[in-house]
Tab-separated table of C-alpha atoms in Angstrom:
chain	number	residue	atom	x	y	z
L	1	MET	CA	0.028	-0.166	-0.007
L	2	HIS	CA	1.261	3.439	-0.861
L	3	ASN	CA	2.266	5.693	1.975
L	4	ILE	CA	-0.419	8.361	2.773
L	5	ARG	CA	0.917	11.603	4.531
L	6	THR	CA	-1.322	14.544	3.665
L	7	VAL	CA	-5.069	14.231	3.891
L	8	SER	CA	-7.380	17.194	2.839
L	9	PHE	CA	-10.619	17.858	4.785
L	10	PRO	CA	-13.493	19.822	3.249
L	11	ASP	CA	-13.711	22.293	5.986
L	12	GLN	CA	-11.919	23.433	9.149
L	13	GLN	CA	-14.395	22.173	11.731
L	14	LEU	CA	-13.965	18.469	10.367
L	15	LEU	CA	-10.385	18.686	10.578
L	16	ALA	CA	-10.512	20.115	14.151
L	17	ASP	CA	-13.004	17.352	15.056
L	18	LEU	CA	-10.345	14.739	14.166
L	19	GLU	CA	-7.203	16.403	15.547
L	20	PRO	CA	-4.727	15.245	16.570
L	21	LEU	CA	-4.266	13.174	13.501
L	22	PRO	CA	-2.775	9.791	14.036
L	23	GLY	CA	0.755	8.776	13.198
L	24	ARG	CA	2.438	11.187	10.783
L	25	LEU	CA	-0.651	12.222	8.894
L	26	ARG	CA	-0.874	15.757	8.320
L	27	GLY	CA	-4.247	17.648	7.479
L	28	VAL	CA	-4.994	20.427	5.050
L	29	VAL	CA	-8.326	22.166	4.375
L	30	TRP	CA	-9.744	21.994	0.719
L	31	ASP	CA	-13.128	22.616	-0.246
L	32	LEU	CA	-12.428	21.344	-3.879
L	33	ARG	CA	-13.631	24.885	-5.059
L	34	SER	CA	-10.587	26.987	-4.070
L	35	ASP	CA	-6.894	26.686	-3.351
L	36	PRO	CA	-6.020	24.288	-0.362
L	37	GLN	CA	-5.242	25.798	3.000
L	38	GLY	CA	-2.115	24.604	4.680
L	39	GLY	CA	-0.745	22.889	1.764
L	40	THR	CA	-0.684	22.397	-2.006
L	41	LEU	CA	-2.478	20.131	-4.341
L	42	ALA	CA	0.832	18.548	-5.250
L	43	GLU	CA	1.132	17.390	-1.584
L	44	ILE	CA	-2.225	15.946	-1.147
L	45	ASP	CA	-2.451	12.077	-1.025
L	46	ALA	CA	-6.016	11.524	0.337
L	47	VAL	CA	-9.202	13.556	-0.053
L	48	ILE	CA	-12.153	13.533	2.135
L	49	LEU	CA	-15.272	14.811	-0.014
L	50	PRO	CA	-17.710	17.249	1.389
L	51	TYR	CA	-20.980	15.756	2.475
L	52	ILE	CA	-23.417	18.126	0.827
L	53	ASP	CA	-23.270	18.635	-3.081
L	54	ALA	CA	-20.013	16.461	-3.412
L	55	GLY	CA	-20.966	15.681	-7.034
L	56	ALA	CA	-20.578	19.194	-8.208
L	57	VAL	CA	-16.913	19.328	-7.019
L	58	LEU	CA	-15.827	15.725	-8.322
L	59	PRO	CA	-13.897	17.214	-11.362
L	60	ALA	CA	-11.486	18.909	-9.029
L	61	LEU	CA	-9.968	15.497	-8.157
L	62	ALA	CA	-8.409	15.500	-11.370
L	63	ASP	CA	-6.140	18.402	-10.250
L	64	VAL	CA	-4.566	16.231	-7.467
L	65	PRO	CA	-1.400	14.678	-9.180
L	66	GLY	CA	-0.769	12.018	-6.493
L	67	LEU	CA	-4.183	11.135	-5.392
L	68	LYS	CA	-4.245	7.769	-3.725
L	69	PHE	CA	-7.390	7.658	-1.706
L	70	VAL	CA	-10.874	9.319	-1.676
L	71	GLN	CA	-13.255	9.077	1.256
L	72	THR	CA	-17.006	9.961	0.792
L	73	GLN	CA	-19.076	11.217	3.606
L	74	SER	CA	-22.252	9.608	1.936
L	75	THR	CA	-23.315	6.017	1.453
L	76	GLY	CA	-23.657	6.570	-2.352
L	77	PHE	CA	-20.529	7.047	-4.536
L	78	ASP	CA	-22.034	7.953	-7.882
L	79	GLY	CA	-19.287	9.354	-10.199
L	80	VAL	CA	-16.524	9.207	-7.605
L	81	ARG	CA	-14.643	6.238	-8.824
L	82	GLU	CA	-14.538	7.632	-12.298
L	83	ALA	CA	-13.443	11.167	-10.994
L	84	ALA	CA	-10.711	9.624	-8.750
L	85	GLY	CA	-9.307	7.447	-11.460
L	86	PRO	CA	-8.362	3.760	-11.231
L	87	ALA	CA	-5.235	4.465	-9.414
L	88	ALA	CA	-6.827	5.780	-6.354
L	89	GLY	CA	-8.766	3.790	-3.609
L	90	VAL	CA	-12.344	4.901	-2.930
L	91	SER	CA	-14.315	4.286	0.332
L	92	SER	CA	-17.896	5.037	1.004
L	93	ALA	CA	-19.562	6.153	4.235
L	94	ALA	CA	-21.606	2.900	4.473
L	95	GLY	CA	-23.286	2.498	7.758
L	96	VAL	CA	-23.111	6.292	8.749
L	97	HIS	CA	-26.494	7.196	7.437
L	98	ALA	CA	-28.452	3.816	7.845
L	99	ALA	CA	-30.268	4.577	11.023
L	100	ALA	CA	-31.260	8.251	10.075
L	101	THR	CA	-32.305	7.148	6.458
L	102	ALA	CA	-34.387	4.169	7.843
L	103	GLU	CA	-36.082	6.544	10.311
L	104	LEU	CA	-36.970	8.835	7.452
L	105	ALA	CA	-38.314	6.055	5.230
L	106	LEU	CA	-40.684	4.957	8.065
L	107	GLY	CA	-41.698	8.588	8.615
L	108	LEU	CA	-42.522	9.250	5.007
L	109	ILE	CA	-44.458	5.921	4.842
L	110	LEU	CA	-46.573	6.821	7.949
L	111	ALA	CA	-47.076	10.333	6.926
L	112	LYS	CA	-48.483	9.500	3.592
L	113	LEU	CA	-50.571	6.587	4.522
L	114	ARG	CA	-52.109	8.177	7.412
L	115	GLY	CA	-52.477	11.563	5.664
L	116	ILE	CA	-50.426	13.571	8.025
L	117	ASP	CA	-49.235	15.680	4.855
L	118	GLN	CA	-52.845	16.525	4.213
L	119	ALA	CA	-53.542	17.401	7.668
L	120	VAL	CA	-50.612	19.915	7.624
L	121	ARG	CA	-52.219	21.578	4.761
L	122	ASP	CA	-55.574	21.469	6.519
L	123	GLN	CA	-54.184	22.978	9.627
L	124	LEU	CA	-53.126	26.064	7.672
L	125	GLN	CA	-56.751	26.600	6.780
L	126	ALA	CA	-58.133	25.624	10.299
L	127	ALA	CA	-60.016	22.644	8.416
L	128	TRP	CA	-61.216	19.772	10.410
L	129	ARG	CA	-61.449	16.980	7.901
L	130	PRO	CA	-61.536	13.493	9.617
L	131	GLU	CA	-61.153	10.594	7.111
L	132	ARG	CA	-60.360	6.929	7.216
L	133	ARG	CA	-56.762	6.357	5.803
L	134	GLN	CA	-54.669	3.322	5.346
L	135	SER	CA	-52.811	1.889	8.192
L	136	LEU	CA	-49.116	0.457	7.817
L	137	ALA	CA	-50.294	-2.717	9.743
L	138	ASP	CA	-51.161	-5.530	7.357
L	139	ARG	CA	-49.497	-3.862	4.229
L	140	LYS	CA	-47.275	-5.725	1.870
L	141	VAL	CA	-43.921	-3.975	1.497
L	142	LEU	CA	-41.615	-4.666	-1.460
L	143	LEU	CA	-38.060	-3.461	-0.378
L	144	ALA	CA	-35.682	-2.839	-3.077
L	145	GLY	CA	-32.253	-2.784	-1.588
L	146	VAL	CA	-30.708	-5.250	0.991
L	147	GLY	CA	-27.655	-3.184	2.125
L	148	GLY	CA	-27.138	-1.576	5.405
L	149	ILE	CA	-29.990	0.905	4.941
L	150	GLY	CA	-32.323	-1.706	3.711
L	151	HIS	CA	-31.539	-3.797	6.642
L	152	GLU	CA	-32.264	-1.112	9.002
L	153	ILE	CA	-35.640	-0.282	7.191
L	154	ALA	CA	-36.579	-3.977	7.424
L	155	ARG	CA	-35.745	-4.201	11.079
L	156	ARG	CA	-37.850	-1.014	11.844
L	157	LEU	CA	-40.807	-2.435	9.879
L	158	GLU	CA	-40.880	-5.608	12.031
L	159	PRO	CA	-43.120	-4.194	14.815
L	160	PHE	CA	-45.571	-2.912	12.434
L	161	GLU	CA	-47.148	-6.172	11.526
L	162	VAL	CA	-46.218	-6.000	7.701
L	163	THR	CA	-45.101	-8.480	5.198
L	164	VAL	CA	-41.694	-7.637	3.744
L	165	THR	CA	-40.304	-8.991	0.418
L	166	ARG	CA	-36.777	-8.164	-0.211
L	167	VAL	CA	-35.116	-7.646	-3.647
L	168	GLY	CA	-31.419	-7.404	-4.300
L	169	SER	CA	-29.138	-7.452	-7.493
L	170	THR	CA	-29.386	-11.308	-7.501
L	171	ALA	CA	-31.539	-14.018	-6.049
L	172	ARG	CA	-30.009	-15.614	-2.889
L	173	ASP	CA	-30.709	-16.656	0.728
L	174	ASP	CA	-29.154	-14.992	3.726
L	175	ASP	CA	-29.613	-14.991	7.568
L	176	HIS	CA	-32.939	-13.017	7.161
L	177	GLY	CA	-34.415	-15.132	4.502
L	178	HIS	CA	-34.860	-15.156	0.746
L	179	VAL	CA	-33.789	-12.248	-1.412
L	180	HIS	CA	-35.451	-11.843	-4.875
L	181	ALA	CA	-33.487	-10.901	-7.957
L	182	SER	CA	-34.174	-7.285	-9.277
L	183	SER	CA	-35.248	-8.916	-12.528
L	184	GLU	CA	-38.368	-9.980	-10.660
L	185	LEU	CA	-39.508	-6.612	-9.449
L	186	ALA	CA	-42.379	-6.089	-12.104
L	187	GLU	CA	-43.779	-9.522	-11.230
L	188	LEU	CA	-43.490	-8.838	-7.451
L	189	ALA	CA	-44.916	-5.364	-7.598
L	190	ALA	CA	-48.377	-6.525	-8.491
L	191	GLY	CA	-48.727	-8.124	-5.212
L	192	HIS	CA	-47.541	-5.320	-2.922
L	193	ASP	CA	-48.902	-2.019	-1.421
L	194	ILE	CA	-45.691	-0.208	-0.630
L	195	LEU	CA	-42.639	-0.258	-2.793
L	196	ILE	CA	-39.477	1.223	-1.076
L	197	SER	CA	-36.296	1.884	-3.193
L	198	VAL	CA	-32.896	2.080	-1.240
L	199	LEU	CA	-30.975	0.891	-4.254
L	200	PRO	CA	-27.500	2.506	-5.230
L	201	LEU	CA	-27.226	4.086	-8.625
L	202	SER	CA	-25.395	2.149	-11.232
L	203	GLU	CA	-25.806	1.351	-15.019
L	204	GLN	CA	-27.907	-1.661	-13.942
L	205	THR	CA	-30.249	0.225	-11.490
L	206	HIS	CA	-30.589	3.349	-13.637
L	207	HIS	CA	-34.513	3.707	-14.133
L	208	LEU	CA	-34.870	0.145	-12.846
L	209	ILE	CA	-38.186	1.349	-11.343
L	210	GLY	CA	-39.764	2.516	-14.469
L	211	GLU	CA	-43.145	2.285	-16.414
L	212	LYS	CA	-43.219	-1.622	-16.324
L	213	VAL	CA	-42.684	-1.752	-12.598
L	214	LEU	CA	-44.857	1.124	-11.694
L	215	ALA	CA	-47.682	-0.042	-13.916
L	216	ALA	CA	-47.729	-3.452	-12.277
L	217	LEU	CA	-48.351	-1.882	-8.742
L	218	PRO	CA	-51.899	-1.880	-7.719
L	219	ASP	CA	-54.045	1.248	-7.525
L	220	GLY	CA	-53.427	3.346	-4.553
L	221	ALA	CA	-49.880	1.837	-4.039
L	222	LEU	CA	-47.165	4.048	-2.420
L	223	VAL	CA	-43.694	4.452	-3.884
L	224	VAL	CA	-40.996	5.421	-1.428
L	225	ASN	CA	-37.452	6.433	-2.537
L	226	VAL	CA	-34.661	7.116	-0.065
L	227	GLY	CA	-31.927	5.828	-2.280
L	228	ARG	CA	-30.926	7.455	-5.435
L	229	GLY	CA	-33.240	9.506	-7.480
L	230	ALA	CA	-32.463	8.098	-11.012
L	231	VAL	CA	-33.190	4.569	-9.967
L	232	VAL	CA	-36.838	5.735	-10.336
L	233	ASP	CA	-37.845	6.990	-13.747
L	234	THR	CA	-39.338	10.466	-12.796
L	235	ALA	CA	-41.422	10.872	-15.920
L	236	ALA	CA	-43.030	7.461	-15.267
L	237	LEU	CA	-43.596	8.208	-11.707
L	238	THR	CA	-44.972	11.626	-12.346
L	239	LYS	CA	-47.474	10.237	-14.834
L	240	GLU	CA	-48.788	7.598	-12.323
L	241	VAL	CA	-48.944	10.014	-9.439
L	242	THR	CA	-50.481	13.101	-11.127
L	243	SER	CA	-53.257	10.670	-12.655
L	244	GLY	CA	-54.062	9.913	-8.986
L	245	ARG	CA	-53.476	6.187	-9.419
L	246	LEU	CA	-50.205	5.911	-7.306
L	247	GLN	CA	-48.750	7.829	-4.252
L	248	CYS	CA	-45.215	8.611	-3.771
L	249	ALA	CA	-43.090	9.679	-0.712
L	250	ILE	CA	-39.747	10.566	-1.936
L	251	ASP	CA	-36.516	12.033	-0.361
L	252	VAL	CA	-34.638	11.776	-3.636
L	253	VAL	CA	-35.577	12.500	-7.281
L	254	ASP	CA	-33.959	12.984	-10.622
L	255	PRO	CA	-33.133	15.871	-11.371
L	256	GLU	CA	-32.223	17.475	-7.912
L	257	PRO	CA	-33.479	19.812	-6.894
L	258	LEU	CA	-36.964	19.208	-8.550
L	259	PRO	CA	-37.615	22.231	-10.836
L	260	ALA	CA	-40.211	24.645	-9.259
L	261	ASP	CA	-42.602	24.065	-12.077
L	262	HIS	CA	-42.628	20.461	-11.814
L	263	PRO	CA	-46.080	18.846	-11.578
L	264	LEU	CA	-45.034	16.700	-8.691
L	265	TRP	CA	-44.866	19.655	-6.352
L	266	GLY	CA	-48.732	20.371	-6.819
L	267	SER	CA	-49.829	16.727	-6.606
L	268	PRO	CA	-51.697	15.942	-3.430
L	269	ASN	CA	-50.546	12.339	-3.984
L	270	ALA	CA	-46.910	13.277	-3.534
L	271	LEU	CA	-44.881	13.907	-0.429
L	272	ILE	CA	-41.397	15.353	-1.046
L	273	THR	CA	-38.478	15.972	1.226
L	274	PRO	CA	-35.292	17.616	-0.017
L	275	HIS	CA	-32.677	14.733	0.251
L	276	ILE	CA	-32.396	14.825	4.106
L	277	GLY	CA	-32.255	11.155	4.695
L	278	GLY	CA	-28.964	10.973	6.302
L	279	ASN	CA	-28.759	14.559	7.246
L	280	ALA	CA	-29.759	14.368	10.872
L	281	SER	CA	-28.060	14.625	14.306
L	282	ALA	CA	-26.742	11.302	14.147
L	283	PHE	CA	-24.552	12.128	11.173
L	284	GLU	CA	-21.872	14.085	12.895
L	285	PRO	CA	-20.738	11.623	15.647
L	286	ARG	CA	-20.994	8.691	13.179
L	287	ILE	CA	-19.057	10.167	10.445
L	288	VAL	CA	-16.301	11.572	12.818
L	289	LYS	CA	-16.135	7.934	14.270
L	290	LEU	CA	-15.821	6.498	10.821
L	291	LEU	CA	-13.272	8.958	9.760
L	292	SER	CA	-11.220	8.465	12.851
L	293	GLN	CA	-11.014	4.788	12.157
L	294	GLN	CA	-10.119	5.343	8.632
L	295	LEU	CA	-7.406	7.733	9.491
L	296	GLU	CA	-6.021	5.353	11.910
L	297	ALA	CA	-5.846	2.597	9.218
L	298	LEU	CA	-4.343	4.844	6.705
L	299	ALA	CA	-1.635	5.904	9.227
L	300	ALA	CA	-0.855	2.372	10.137
L	301	GLY	CA	-0.719	1.144	6.445
L	302	ARG	CA	-3.873	-1.107	6.936
L	303	LEU	CA	-6.839	-1.415	4.513
L	304	PRO	CA	-9.578	1.386	5.217
L	305	ALA	CA	-13.204	0.273	5.447
L	306	ASN	CA	-15.861	0.421	2.987
L	307	LEU	CA	-13.542	0.223	-0.081
L	308	VAL	CA	-15.639	0.359	-3.343
L	309	GLN	CA	-12.519	0.760	-5.517
L	310	ASN	CA	-9.131	-0.800	-4.326
L	311	GLY	CA	-6.727	1.507	-6.033
L	312	PRO	CA	-3.279	0.952	-4.403
L	313	PHE	CA	-4.482	-1.086	-1.536
């Protein structure tokens, strides 16, 4: 493994939270938009990406001639491997956001099924409109994504008396039962009331949940996306939701942010949050803990965790 000596941090606070750095590691501050503070691009071996809007600054990685390692602060790593190049290792922040994102998924489901979003709109008009709504109990849930976040969602669904069907990239069995292949999504969709996507974005998952899968869902079904926006075909989802046939509760969408004139904003069948799944109070202590472990590994010449591209390791 190549020696790593200088690590860039996206802001001064994150560096301060992790100081003193282990071993002979040295920290510089670089937001990937301006010149580094405390060092030069030529000195940087490893880069910790910003958490918010990291995708917008990925091209700056090409300016680091000796780049050996990139660490994301997100579970997703869309475009990071390509921007870092094959010579650099890349690690994700898998596990850091699992609890918070699972919380939001459950919150979105309950809010939409029980009409809490409509109650908020009614409250602004002092309108008292009792109505029988769907319960989460007895619903059949199709969970697409069986990684850390998917596992935490499934675990949190257990007390709600639902039936959960899990879908991954390939069919297999694990300690929690059977996992269906993603090729079975359309067939499975017909028998489920709620479809939750926590799938990562890749060539294989881009628009995986499109016209065919959405059309197979029964009338009134709820589509929840807390994974990656482009896994769901926005145009196909919009058509189904604005027609009144399906409901959606989405934290991610394609494109982001959703344009102000997009029809989903005005649809009573849509509940939209602005990509806040992992952006909760649990984030800071958990990312600091992970980064501390990663820096210890780098300083000691060990493999960092969550490698999604090996690079020099």
